[in-house]
Amino acid sequence: MWGRGAAPGEVGDEAMRAVDYQTDPSRYRHWRIEFDGEVAYLVMDVDQAGGMGDYELKLNSYDLGVDIELNDAVQRLRFEHPEVGCVVIKSGKDNVFCAGANIRMLAKATHQQKVNFCKFTNETRLAIEDASQNSGQAYLCAIRGNAAGGGYELALAAEHIMLVDDRRSAVALPETPLLAVLPGTGGLTRITDKRKVRRDRADVFCSTEEGIRGRKAVEWRLVDEVVPNSRWNETVAARAREFAARSDRPRQAKGVRLTPLARRIDGDRGDYSHVAFEIDRARGVALVTVRGPSQGVPDTLEAAHRRGADFWPLAVARELEDAILHLRTNEAAVGVVLFRTEGDAEAVLAHDDFLARADGDWLMREIRHYLKRVFKRIDVTAKSFIALIEPGSCFAGTLAELVFAADRALMLIGTREGDNRAPATVALGRANFGFYPMGNGLTRLETRFLGEPATLEALKGKLGEAIEGETAQALGLVTAAYEDFDWDDELRMLLEERTSFSPDALTGMEANLRFAGPETLETKIFGRLSAWQNWIFQRPNAVGDQGALKLYGSGVAPTFGRERV
Amino acid sequence: MWGRGAAPGEVGDEAMRAVDYQTDPSRYRHWRIEFDGEVAYLVMDVDQAGGMGDYELKLNSYDLGVDIELNDAVQRLRFEHPEVGCVVIKSGKDNVFCAGANIRMLAKATHQQKVNFCKFTNETRLAIEDASQNSGQAYLCAIRGNAAGGGYELALAAEHIMLVDDRRSAVALPETPLLAVLPGTGGLTRITDKRKVRRDRADVFCSTEEGIRGRKAVEWRLVDEVVPNSRWNETVAARAREFAARSDRPRQAKGVRLTPLARRIDGDRGDYSHVAFEIDRARGVALVTVRGPSQGVPDTLEAAHRRGADFWPLAVARELEDAILHLRTNEAAVGVVLFRTEGDAEAVLAHDDFLARADGDWLMREIRHYLKRVFKRIDVTAKSFIALIEPGSCFAGTLAELVFAADRALMLIGTREGDNRAPATVALGRANFGFYPMGNGLTRLETRFLGEPATLEALKGKLGEAIEGETAQALGLVTAAYEDFDWDDELRMLLEERTSFSPDALTGMEANLRFAGPETLETKIFGRLSAWQNWIFQRPNAVGDQGALKLYGSGVAPTFGRERV
């Protein structure tokens, strides 16, 4: 699967590398966006023949390709359409809303593909919620026809769910009865924690293949309202206008076009305008370099808007996101990612200050939330991240967040022989104290210093200071600081050690160590729900030859081992 | 494994059934308790030849049998020793504290066995914390020699960890580097969330096979103090006396002996004084009946103490716990447990009121916390629980908690033909509003009505009311209420449906639906940490023929698939 035109069944590395997260509406095969003033209709109309593999996307079922378009649409609506205050997700098909993730696709996918597919679709649904909550772009879901499994999970990401009352259309999470897996795209977590459905009703609902419709769906809080068929379109439109009317987005503003990325990915190397990566396949290590701003901060807010997709914080967010998604999906054998930066720390901090000053501006708000989401993608990526802080780097403010998102950070003390650049520094900026909360609701520094609130307080007094290696280590900002003559050996040993460990144990370890403190809907989805789903994705009852996923649609009933674990 | 004397390798049902959670100090092979006034020393001195299977318990490593004794000791110290205000866990071996779970045992265990082993050991460590936090019996861990893996995880359950500073003794979580699994007995969660170790240090620590010792272990908050070898015994004793001095336990009180259970388990049936179970193997369904008090409430607190282990709330807690553990461990093919009760609801409520009035009494406090822990064992048991509320039942107060711990509750409306007993009722008591918080810190009713706070408030006005079927359903206390002529069919269909689903999908579904609302250290351990560990316990890198668990100690290095998932 994945690579278009790949042979059926398990696919090799080449097809895997075909996954590209970049698209634009002119290339969509599965979605269209219809604009009606401040309301946008995001219409799901999946092209049955447009799957990434050898399966048919019947009944508005989806695969990764469909979700890549959805992610792109959600993103563009935020950046390119400041006038849109409400997005209505609806189906372009007459008889179905969405049948969820395509089963044949799941049956054929490797374990790694299933896990990454679910991770990305979860991120997309969280981005929908982020738009509703933080960008004044509320999502409303208008369900006509059945919304089953991932179809209903998509609806659950909306702020308001409308269901037509036509005695047929229902919402359902039939994964357990039908497929022996979980509603893993946030479904279980959102019914208990977002919609607060009573647990026994949730149990009944998740056991009921045909789902629940009409008034009962409202009573059980599965949807927010049911609407007679005769008044469907007008009610949906009216509700959308209501939501849009509450938006604080500037209807007269001009959007920023997300132009195609300046990108060249060629085997082991990837080059963007401000990001680059290089893969050392022998070791399974990728080096990601992020470059600071090549221009000074704009003189005015208008000038920043004019820079559009070239405005450094936005450009770097897009490029870093694409690189992370590429490595995550297409380079599974890369276990360690090294973060380096290059450039002027002052320029990074100046951009952060610009973002902070322009707090009321819709576009600057979007950029901050976007960077937040990119850093969160790192938090849930199953690779070890190590920040390398060396002379010439600019780990300041927004880019210092890479240090705190990393599992470890190594810093060079002093200068390098034969290198006349100043010693490496890290610098905290306003960005590190609230711009980019993690999924747990805390900043990375708050999470890092959960056990040392006094240190956190003290760090607030150091905004903008260029902190050198030994001090950074003493302050707890980096894991270790080494002098030049130790650096290479220490790094080599660390990489040798890290790449000798079981990739699975590292994934589980990191998933636990990265999220100290409170759990939220979001961390529950990536922690509890996804972990159980990944477990089930390994169990013969789901994926074995007699398992439900493999036999689905074959007419043969699965045979389950009856042992309860 | 498990069954003593079982043949090496995978074992069949017979050996599995041998696991018995009942023991007493006269039968301990691995622990001894030494008393020194208000301090008890819980000495781990594992009998190498005393494992439950074909492996040697070297270096104070443990298997389920060792942990069953520990659980028993923790329990008896609470009930039998009101004079003990501090328990010191230490090693009875000269050169090692504890090497953790026995690797050969893990390598030979089935997946179900590994998962249940970890679940029980996690429950035991949480019981240790519960004693420290709620019973005035603080645990202190005195580490001399290495505390590795599960050995250090045992220490992490204590309130205070002391480490000898002898240049050798270290604490370590070497699971990832050594075994390709996680420190799954709460280790990862407790270092981040209980001891709030900085994440990059946690990462270094969990990657360092040899562990960390001396001052650095204190600096990193891995232990609370290091003590020179020369002053070890006196410092440990002094610290223990300090902790004991803070205890509110009554030093002059007389403990209650936990006498052997009146129990007869015979194939498909189990009978206790107030609990019984019966297994329908064809369907994989167990019926558990809990009987209300056979005596009225005692006239005085002294009289309650005199009843001792026969006092109904204590007796029922012990018996229900044993039955649940038996079904969980020895009856894996039982997927559904039906809860019934028999007896006088008023008598149950009267006992609850007695417990509530005697709030300041140490024994009544112990009983409440014990019942709390028993209900929590149900919450984390991988079986579907269904409460059946029929005429003659006594689902009131403490026993109504079974209704709210169940995944579903069915209630009979009115009477049964040919049965002249009054219609079934449920009744809320004070016990349902605070005696038995779940792992998430909320009561089961609070969790149930997260989305309906007004309902919860209204229910507080109904204490002691006998609520019949239709009203109970309308109030949201039960899932469905049926009249007699529908009852059998509805139940039959429900059981047919439930037992047709994949046991794994049900386990994952229930693990997600049961824990709405806040996550705590405890829910993170059973949700996030255990789910990841269970996933890893399915991965070839750990359990495959070339996996680390299988090859450990063979001299052959494991071969890992390098893919990051």
Short mmCIF file of N, CA and C in Angstrom, two decimals, chain B residues 412-536:
data_model
loop_
_atom_site.label_atom_id
_atom_site.label_comp_id
_atom_site.label_asym_id
_atom_site.label_seq_id
_atom_site.Cartn_x
_atom_site.Cartn_y
_atom_site.Cartn_z
N LEU B 412 -34.17 -5.89 36.73
CA LEU B 412 -35.50 -6.43 36.48
C LEU B 412 -36.56 -5.46 36.99
N ILE B 413 -37.52 -5.20 36.15
CA ILE B 413 -38.63 -4.34 36.55
C ILE B 413 -39.71 -5.21 37.18
N GLY B 414 -40.15 -4.83 38.37
CA GLY B 414 -41.25 -5.56 39.01
C GLY B 414 -40.83 -6.93 39.51
N THR B 415 -41.79 -7.80 39.60
CA THR B 415 -41.52 -9.12 40.18
C THR B 415 -41.44 -10.18 39.09
N ARG B 416 -41.03 -11.36 39.52
CA ARG B 416 -40.95 -12.51 38.62
C ARG B 416 -42.16 -13.38 38.82
N GLU B 417 -42.64 -13.94 37.76
CA GLU B 417 -43.72 -14.89 37.89
C GLU B 417 -43.28 -16.04 38.77
N GLY B 418 -44.12 -16.39 39.74
CA GLY B 418 -43.80 -17.51 40.62
C GLY B 418 -42.79 -17.16 41.70
N ASP B 419 -42.47 -15.91 41.82
CA ASP B 419 -41.50 -15.47 42.83
C ASP B 419 -42.17 -14.37 43.62
N ASN B 420 -42.41 -14.63 44.90
CA ASN B 420 -43.17 -13.62 45.65
C ASN B 420 -42.29 -12.57 46.33
N ARG B 421 -41.00 -12.55 45.94
CA ARG B 421 -40.16 -11.51 46.53
C ARG B 421 -40.47 -10.14 45.92
N ALA B 422 -40.16 -9.13 46.68
CA ALA B 422 -40.44 -7.75 46.24
C ALA B 422 -39.60 -7.43 45.01
N PRO B 423 -40.01 -6.43 44.26
CA PRO B 423 -39.21 -6.02 43.10
C PRO B 423 -37.79 -5.65 43.51
N ALA B 424 -36.88 -5.85 42.56
CA ALA B 424 -35.48 -5.50 42.83
C ALA B 424 -35.33 -4.00 43.01
N THR B 425 -34.39 -3.63 43.85
CA THR B 425 -34.08 -2.21 44.03
C THR B 425 -32.57 -2.03 44.08
N VAL B 426 -32.15 -0.82 43.80
CA VAL B 426 -30.79 -0.41 44.14
C VAL B 426 -30.92 0.74 45.12
N ALA B 427 -29.94 0.89 45.97
CA ALA B 427 -29.98 1.99 46.93
C ALA B 427 -28.59 2.59 47.07
N LEU B 428 -28.54 3.90 47.04
CA LEU B 428 -27.27 4.58 47.25
C LEU B 428 -27.04 4.80 48.73
N GLY B 429 -25.81 4.77 49.12
CA GLY B 429 -25.47 5.04 50.51
C GLY B 429 -24.27 5.97 50.54
N ARG B 430 -23.88 6.29 51.76
CA ARG B 430 -22.74 7.20 51.88
C ARG B 430 -21.50 6.61 51.21
N ALA B 431 -21.44 5.29 51.20
CA ALA B 431 -20.27 4.63 50.63
C ALA B 431 -20.04 5.01 49.16
N ASN B 432 -21.13 5.30 48.45
CA ASN B 432 -21.00 5.59 47.03
C ASN B 432 -20.52 7.02 46.75
N PHE B 433 -20.44 7.81 47.79
CA PHE B 433 -20.06 9.20 47.58
C PHE B 433 -18.71 9.54 48.21
N GLY B 434 -17.80 8.60 48.23
CA GLY B 434 -16.47 8.97 48.71
C GLY B 434 -15.66 7.85 49.36
N PHE B 435 -16.30 6.74 49.73
CA PHE B 435 -15.52 5.66 50.35
C PHE B 435 -14.50 5.06 49.37
N TYR B 436 -14.89 4.95 48.13
CA TYR B 436 -14.12 4.10 47.22
C TYR B 436 -13.72 4.80 45.92
N PRO B 437 -12.87 5.83 46.02
CA PRO B 437 -12.46 6.48 44.77
C PRO B 437 -11.77 5.50 43.83
N MET B 438 -11.96 5.73 42.55
CA MET B 438 -11.27 4.94 41.53
C MET B 438 -9.81 5.42 41.42
N GLY B 439 -9.07 4.75 40.57
CA GLY B 439 -7.68 5.17 40.33
C GLY B 439 -7.57 6.60 39.82
N ASN B 440 -8.62 7.09 39.16
CA ASN B 440 -8.56 8.46 38.63
C ASN B 440 -8.86 9.51 39.69
N GLY B 441 -9.07 9.07 40.92
CA GLY B 441 -9.30 10.01 42.01
C GLY B 441 -10.76 10.40 42.22
N LEU B 442 -11.62 9.99 41.30
CA LEU B 442 -13.05 10.30 41.42
C LEU B 442 -13.80 9.07 41.92
N THR B 443 -14.96 9.30 42.50
CA THR B 443 -15.81 8.15 42.82
C THR B 443 -16.37 7.59 41.51
N ARG B 444 -16.87 6.36 41.59
CA ARG B 444 -17.45 5.78 40.37
C ARG B 444 -18.68 6.57 39.91
N LEU B 445 -19.42 7.12 40.84
CA LEU B 445 -20.57 7.93 40.43
C LEU B 445 -20.11 9.24 39.79
N GLU B 446 -19.08 9.84 40.33
CA GLU B 446 -18.56 11.08 39.71
C GLU B 446 -18.07 10.79 38.30
N THR B 447 -17.38 9.69 38.12
CA THR B 447 -16.88 9.33 36.80
C THR B 447 -18.05 9.06 35.85
N ARG B 448 -19.03 8.35 36.38
CA ARG B 448 -20.19 7.98 35.57
C ARG B 448 -20.95 9.21 35.09
N PHE B 449 -21.08 10.18 35.97
CA PHE B 449 -21.89 11.35 35.64
C PHE B 449 -21.06 12.59 35.36
N LEU B 450 -19.86 12.37 34.81
CA LEU B 450 -19.00 13.50 34.44
C LEU B 450 -19.76 14.51 33.58
N GLY B 451 -20.60 14.01 32.71
CA GLY B 451 -21.32 14.89 31.81
C GLY B 451 -22.64 15.39 32.37
N GLU B 452 -22.99 14.93 33.56
CA GLU B 452 -24.29 15.31 34.15
C GLU B 452 -24.13 15.63 35.63
N PRO B 453 -23.41 16.68 35.92
CA PRO B 453 -23.21 17.01 37.34
C PRO B 453 -24.52 17.21 38.10
N ALA B 454 -25.55 17.67 37.41
CA ALA B 454 -26.82 17.89 38.10
C ALA B 454 -27.44 16.57 38.56
N THR B 455 -27.29 15.54 37.73
CA THR B 455 -27.80 14.22 38.12
C THR B 455 -27.09 13.75 39.39
N LEU B 456 -25.79 13.94 39.40
CA LEU B 456 -25.01 13.52 40.56
C LEU B 456 -25.49 14.23 41.81
N GLU B 457 -25.74 15.53 41.69
CA GLU B 457 -26.24 16.30 42.84
C GLU B 457 -27.58 15.74 43.31
N ALA B 458 -28.45 15.49 42.33
CA ALA B 458 -29.79 15.01 42.67
C ALA B 458 -29.71 13.66 43.39
N LEU B 459 -28.74 12.84 42.99
CA LEU B 459 -28.63 11.51 43.60
C LEU B 459 -28.24 11.60 45.07
N LYS B 460 -27.55 12.66 45.41
CA LYS B 460 -27.17 12.82 46.82
C LYS B 460 -28.39 12.97 47.71
N GLY B 461 -29.48 13.40 47.12
CA GLY B 461 -30.72 13.55 47.88
C GLY B 461 -31.49 12.24 48.04
N LYS B 462 -30.96 11.17 47.47
CA LYS B 462 -31.70 9.91 47.47
C LYS B 462 -31.04 8.83 48.33
N LEU B 463 -30.20 9.24 49.21
CA LEU B 463 -29.50 8.26 50.06
C LEU B 463 -30.47 7.36 50.80
N GLY B 464 -30.25 6.07 50.66
CA GLY B 464 -31.06 5.11 51.39
C GLY B 464 -32.37 4.75 50.71
N GLU B 465 -32.78 5.48 49.69
CA GLU B 465 -34.03 5.16 49.00
C GLU B 465 -33.90 3.85 48.22
N ALA B 466 -34.93 3.03 48.31
CA ALA B 466 -34.94 1.81 47.51
C ALA B 466 -35.50 2.17 46.13
N ILE B 467 -34.64 2.13 45.14
CA ILE B 467 -35.01 2.61 43.80
C ILE B 467 -35.29 1.43 42.88
N GLU B 468 -36.50 1.40 42.34
CA GLU B 468 -36.87 0.28 41.47
C GLU B 468 -36.40 0.49 40.03
N GLY B 469 -36.58 -0.53 39.24
CA GLY B 469 -36.00 -0.62 37.91
C GLY B 469 -36.17 0.58 36.99
N GLU B 470 -37.43 0.97 36.75
CA GLU B 470 -37.62 2.04 35.77
C GLU B 470 -37.02 3.35 36.26
N THR B 471 -37.15 3.58 37.56
CA THR B 471 -36.58 4.82 38.12
C THR B 471 -35.05 4.77 38.05
N ALA B 472 -34.51 3.63 38.39
CA ALA B 472 -33.04 3.49 38.35
C ALA B 472 -32.52 3.74 36.95
N GLN B 473 -33.26 3.25 35.96
CA GLN B 473 -32.85 3.48 34.58
C GLN B 473 -32.95 4.96 34.22
N ALA B 474 -34.07 5.57 34.64
CA ALA B 474 -34.26 6.99 34.34
C ALA B 474 -33.19 7.84 35.02
N LEU B 475 -32.74 7.41 36.18
CA LEU B 475 -31.71 8.16 36.90
C LEU B 475 -30.30 7.88 36.37
N GLY B 476 -30.21 6.94 35.47
CA GLY B 476 -28.89 6.62 34.90
C GLY B 476 -28.06 5.69 35.76
N LEU B 477 -28.70 5.05 36.74
CA LEU B 477 -27.94 4.16 37.62
C LEU B 477 -27.70 2.79 36.99
N VAL B 478 -28.60 2.39 36.12
CA VAL B 478 -28.43 1.11 35.43
C VAL B 478 -28.53 1.33 33.93
N THR B 479 -28.02 0.39 33.19
CA THR B 479 -27.99 0.53 31.74
C THR B 479 -29.35 0.28 31.12
N ALA B 480 -30.00 -0.76 31.60
CA ALA B 480 -31.30 -1.11 31.02
C ALA B 480 -32.13 -1.83 32.09
N ALA B 481 -33.43 -1.66 32.00
CA ALA B 481 -34.33 -2.36 32.91
C ALA B 481 -35.33 -3.12 32.05
N TYR B 482 -35.55 -4.38 32.38
CA TYR B 482 -36.44 -5.22 31.59
C TYR B 482 -37.47 -5.87 32.49
N GLU B 483 -38.62 -6.13 31.91
CA GLU B 483 -39.62 -6.89 32.65
C GLU B 483 -39.28 -8.38 32.53
N ASP B 484 -39.94 -9.14 33.37
CA ASP B 484 -39.63 -10.57 33.47
C ASP B 484 -39.66 -11.28 32.12
N PHE B 485 -40.70 -10.98 31.31
CA PHE B 485 -40.83 -11.75 30.07
C PHE B 485 -39.76 -11.42 29.04
N ASP B 486 -39.05 -10.31 29.22
CA ASP B 486 -37.94 -9.99 28.31
C ASP B 486 -36.57 -10.39 28.86
N TRP B 487 -36.52 -10.50 30.16
CA TRP B 487 -35.22 -10.63 30.85
C TRP B 487 -34.31 -11.71 30.28
N ASP B 488 -34.82 -12.95 30.20
CA ASP B 488 -33.97 -14.06 29.78
C ASP B 488 -33.42 -13.86 28.37
N ASP B 489 -34.30 -13.41 27.48
CA ASP B 489 -33.86 -13.19 26.10
C ASP B 489 -32.81 -12.09 26.02
N GLU B 490 -33.06 -11.02 26.73
CA GLU B 490 -32.12 -9.90 26.67
C GLU B 490 -30.75 -10.32 27.20
N LEU B 491 -30.78 -11.03 28.30
CA LEU B 491 -29.51 -11.47 28.88
C LEU B 491 -28.81 -12.46 27.96
N ARG B 492 -29.57 -13.38 27.43
CA ARG B 492 -28.98 -14.36 26.53
C ARG B 492 -28.33 -13.68 25.32
N MET B 493 -29.06 -12.73 24.74
CA MET B 493 -28.52 -12.04 23.56
C MET B 493 -27.27 -11.23 23.91
N LEU B 494 -27.34 -10.60 25.06
CA LEU B 494 -26.17 -9.82 25.47
C LEU B 494 -24.94 -10.71 25.62
N LEU B 495 -25.14 -11.86 26.27
CA LEU B 495 -24.00 -12.75 26.49
C LEU B 495 -23.51 -13.36 25.18
N GLU B 496 -24.44 -13.70 24.32
CA GLU B 496 -24.02 -14.23 23.02
C GLU B 496 -23.20 -13.21 22.26
N GLU B 497 -23.68 -11.97 22.30
CA GLU B 497 -22.98 -10.92 21.59
C GLU B 497 -21.60 -10.70 22.20
N ARG B 498 -21.59 -10.54 23.50
CA ARG B 498 -20.33 -10.19 24.17
C ARG B 498 -19.27 -11.27 23.97
N THR B 499 -19.69 -12.50 24.08
CA THR B 499 -18.71 -13.58 23.97
C THR B 499 -18.33 -13.87 22.51
N SER B 500 -19.00 -13.20 21.58
CA SER B 500 -18.61 -13.38 20.18
C SER B 500 -17.53 -12.37 19.77
N PHE B 501 -17.33 -11.33 20.58
CA PHE B 501 -16.35 -10.31 20.22
C PHE B 501 -14.93 -10.78 20.52
N SER B 502 -13.98 -10.14 19.87
CA SER B 502 -12.58 -10.45 20.16
C SER B 502 -12.25 -10.06 21.60
N PRO B 503 -11.73 -11.00 22.36
CA PRO B 503 -11.34 -10.69 23.74
C PRO B 503 -10.35 -9.52 23.82
N ASP B 504 -9.47 -9.40 22.85
CA ASP B 504 -8.48 -8.32 22.90
C ASP B 504 -9.12 -6.96 22.67
N ALA B 505 -10.01 -6.91 21.69
CA ALA B 505 -10.69 -5.64 21.43
C ALA B 505 -11.49 -5.22 22.65
N LEU B 506 -12.13 -6.18 23.32
CA LEU B 506 -12.89 -5.85 24.52
C LEU B 506 -11.96 -5.32 25.62
N THR B 507 -10.83 -5.96 25.77
CA THR B 507 -9.88 -5.50 26.79
C THR B 507 -9.47 -4.05 26.53
N GLY B 508 -9.12 -3.77 25.29
CA GLY B 508 -8.72 -2.40 24.95
C GLY B 508 -9.87 -1.42 25.09
N MET B 509 -11.03 -1.83 24.67
CA MET B 509 -12.21 -0.96 24.76
C MET B 509 -12.52 -0.63 26.21
N GLU B 510 -12.57 -1.66 27.03
CA GLU B 510 -12.90 -1.44 28.44
C GLU B 510 -11.83 -0.59 29.14
N ALA B 511 -10.57 -0.83 28.78
CA ALA B 511 -9.49 -0.06 29.42
C ALA B 511 -9.61 1.42 29.09
N ASN B 512 -10.25 1.73 27.98
CA ASN B 512 -10.45 3.12 27.63
C ASN B 512 -11.76 3.69 28.19
N LEU B 513 -12.81 2.90 28.15
CA LEU B 513 -14.12 3.43 28.57
C LEU B 513 -14.26 3.55 30.08
N ARG B 514 -13.50 2.77 30.82
CA ARG B 514 -13.69 2.76 32.28
C ARG B 514 -13.09 3.96 32.99
N PHE B 515 -12.19 4.67 32.32
CA PHE B 515 -11.44 5.71 33.04
C PHE B 515 -11.61 7.10 32.45
N ALA B 516 -12.83 7.56 32.40
CA ALA B 516 -13.05 8.93 31.96
C ALA B 516 -12.47 9.87 33.00
N GLY B 517 -12.26 11.11 32.58
CA GLY B 517 -11.83 12.13 33.52
C GLY B 517 -10.34 12.13 33.76
N PRO B 518 -9.94 12.66 34.90
CA PRO B 518 -8.51 12.87 35.17
C PRO B 518 -7.69 11.60 35.13
N GLU B 519 -6.43 11.74 34.76
CA GLU B 519 -5.51 10.62 34.88
C GLU B 519 -4.59 10.93 36.06
N THR B 520 -4.19 9.89 36.74
CA THR B 520 -3.31 10.02 37.89
C THR B 520 -2.10 9.12 37.68
N LEU B 521 -1.19 9.17 38.61
CA LEU B 521 -0.07 8.23 38.56
C LEU B 521 -0.59 6.81 38.33
N GLU B 522 -1.62 6.47 39.08
CA GLU B 522 -2.16 5.11 39.03
C GLU B 522 -2.78 4.78 37.67
N THR B 523 -3.61 5.66 37.16
CA THR B 523 -4.22 5.34 35.86
C THR B 523 -3.18 5.40 34.74
N LYS B 524 -2.18 6.25 34.92
CA LYS B 524 -1.11 6.29 33.91
C LYS B 524 -0.36 4.96 33.90
N ILE B 525 -0.18 4.36 35.07
CA ILE B 525 0.53 3.07 35.13
C ILE B 525 -0.28 1.99 34.42
N PHE B 526 -1.57 1.94 34.69
CA PHE B 526 -2.37 0.87 34.07
C PHE B 526 -2.76 1.20 32.63
N GLY B 527 -2.84 2.49 32.30
CA GLY B 527 -3.23 2.86 30.95
C GLY B 527 -2.01 2.96 30.07
N ARG B 528 -1.34 4.08 30.15
CA ARG B 528 -0.21 4.37 29.29
C ARG B 528 0.93 3.34 29.43
N LEU B 529 1.47 3.20 30.62
CA LEU B 529 2.66 2.35 30.79
C LEU B 529 2.38 0.88 30.49
N SER B 530 1.34 0.34 31.09
CA SER B 530 1.06 -1.09 30.89
C SER B 530 0.67 -1.37 29.44
N ALA B 531 -0.06 -0.45 28.83
CA ALA B 531 -0.46 -0.68 27.44
C ALA B 531 0.76 -0.75 26.53
N TRP B 532 1.70 0.15 26.74
CA TRP B 532 2.93 0.10 25.94
C TRP B 532 3.72 -1.17 26.22
N GLN B 533 3.79 -1.52 27.50
CA GLN B 533 4.53 -2.73 27.85
C GLN B 533 3.88 -3.96 27.21
N ASN B 534 2.56 -4.01 27.25
CA ASN B 534 1.87 -5.15 26.65
C ASN B 534 2.16 -5.22 25.15
N TRP B 535 2.22 -4.05 24.53
CA TRP B 535 2.56 -3.99 23.11
C TRP B 535 3.96 -4.57 22.90
N ILE B 536 4.89 -4.13 23.71
CA ILE B 536 6.27 -4.61 23.59
C ILE B 536 6.34 -6.12 23.86
#
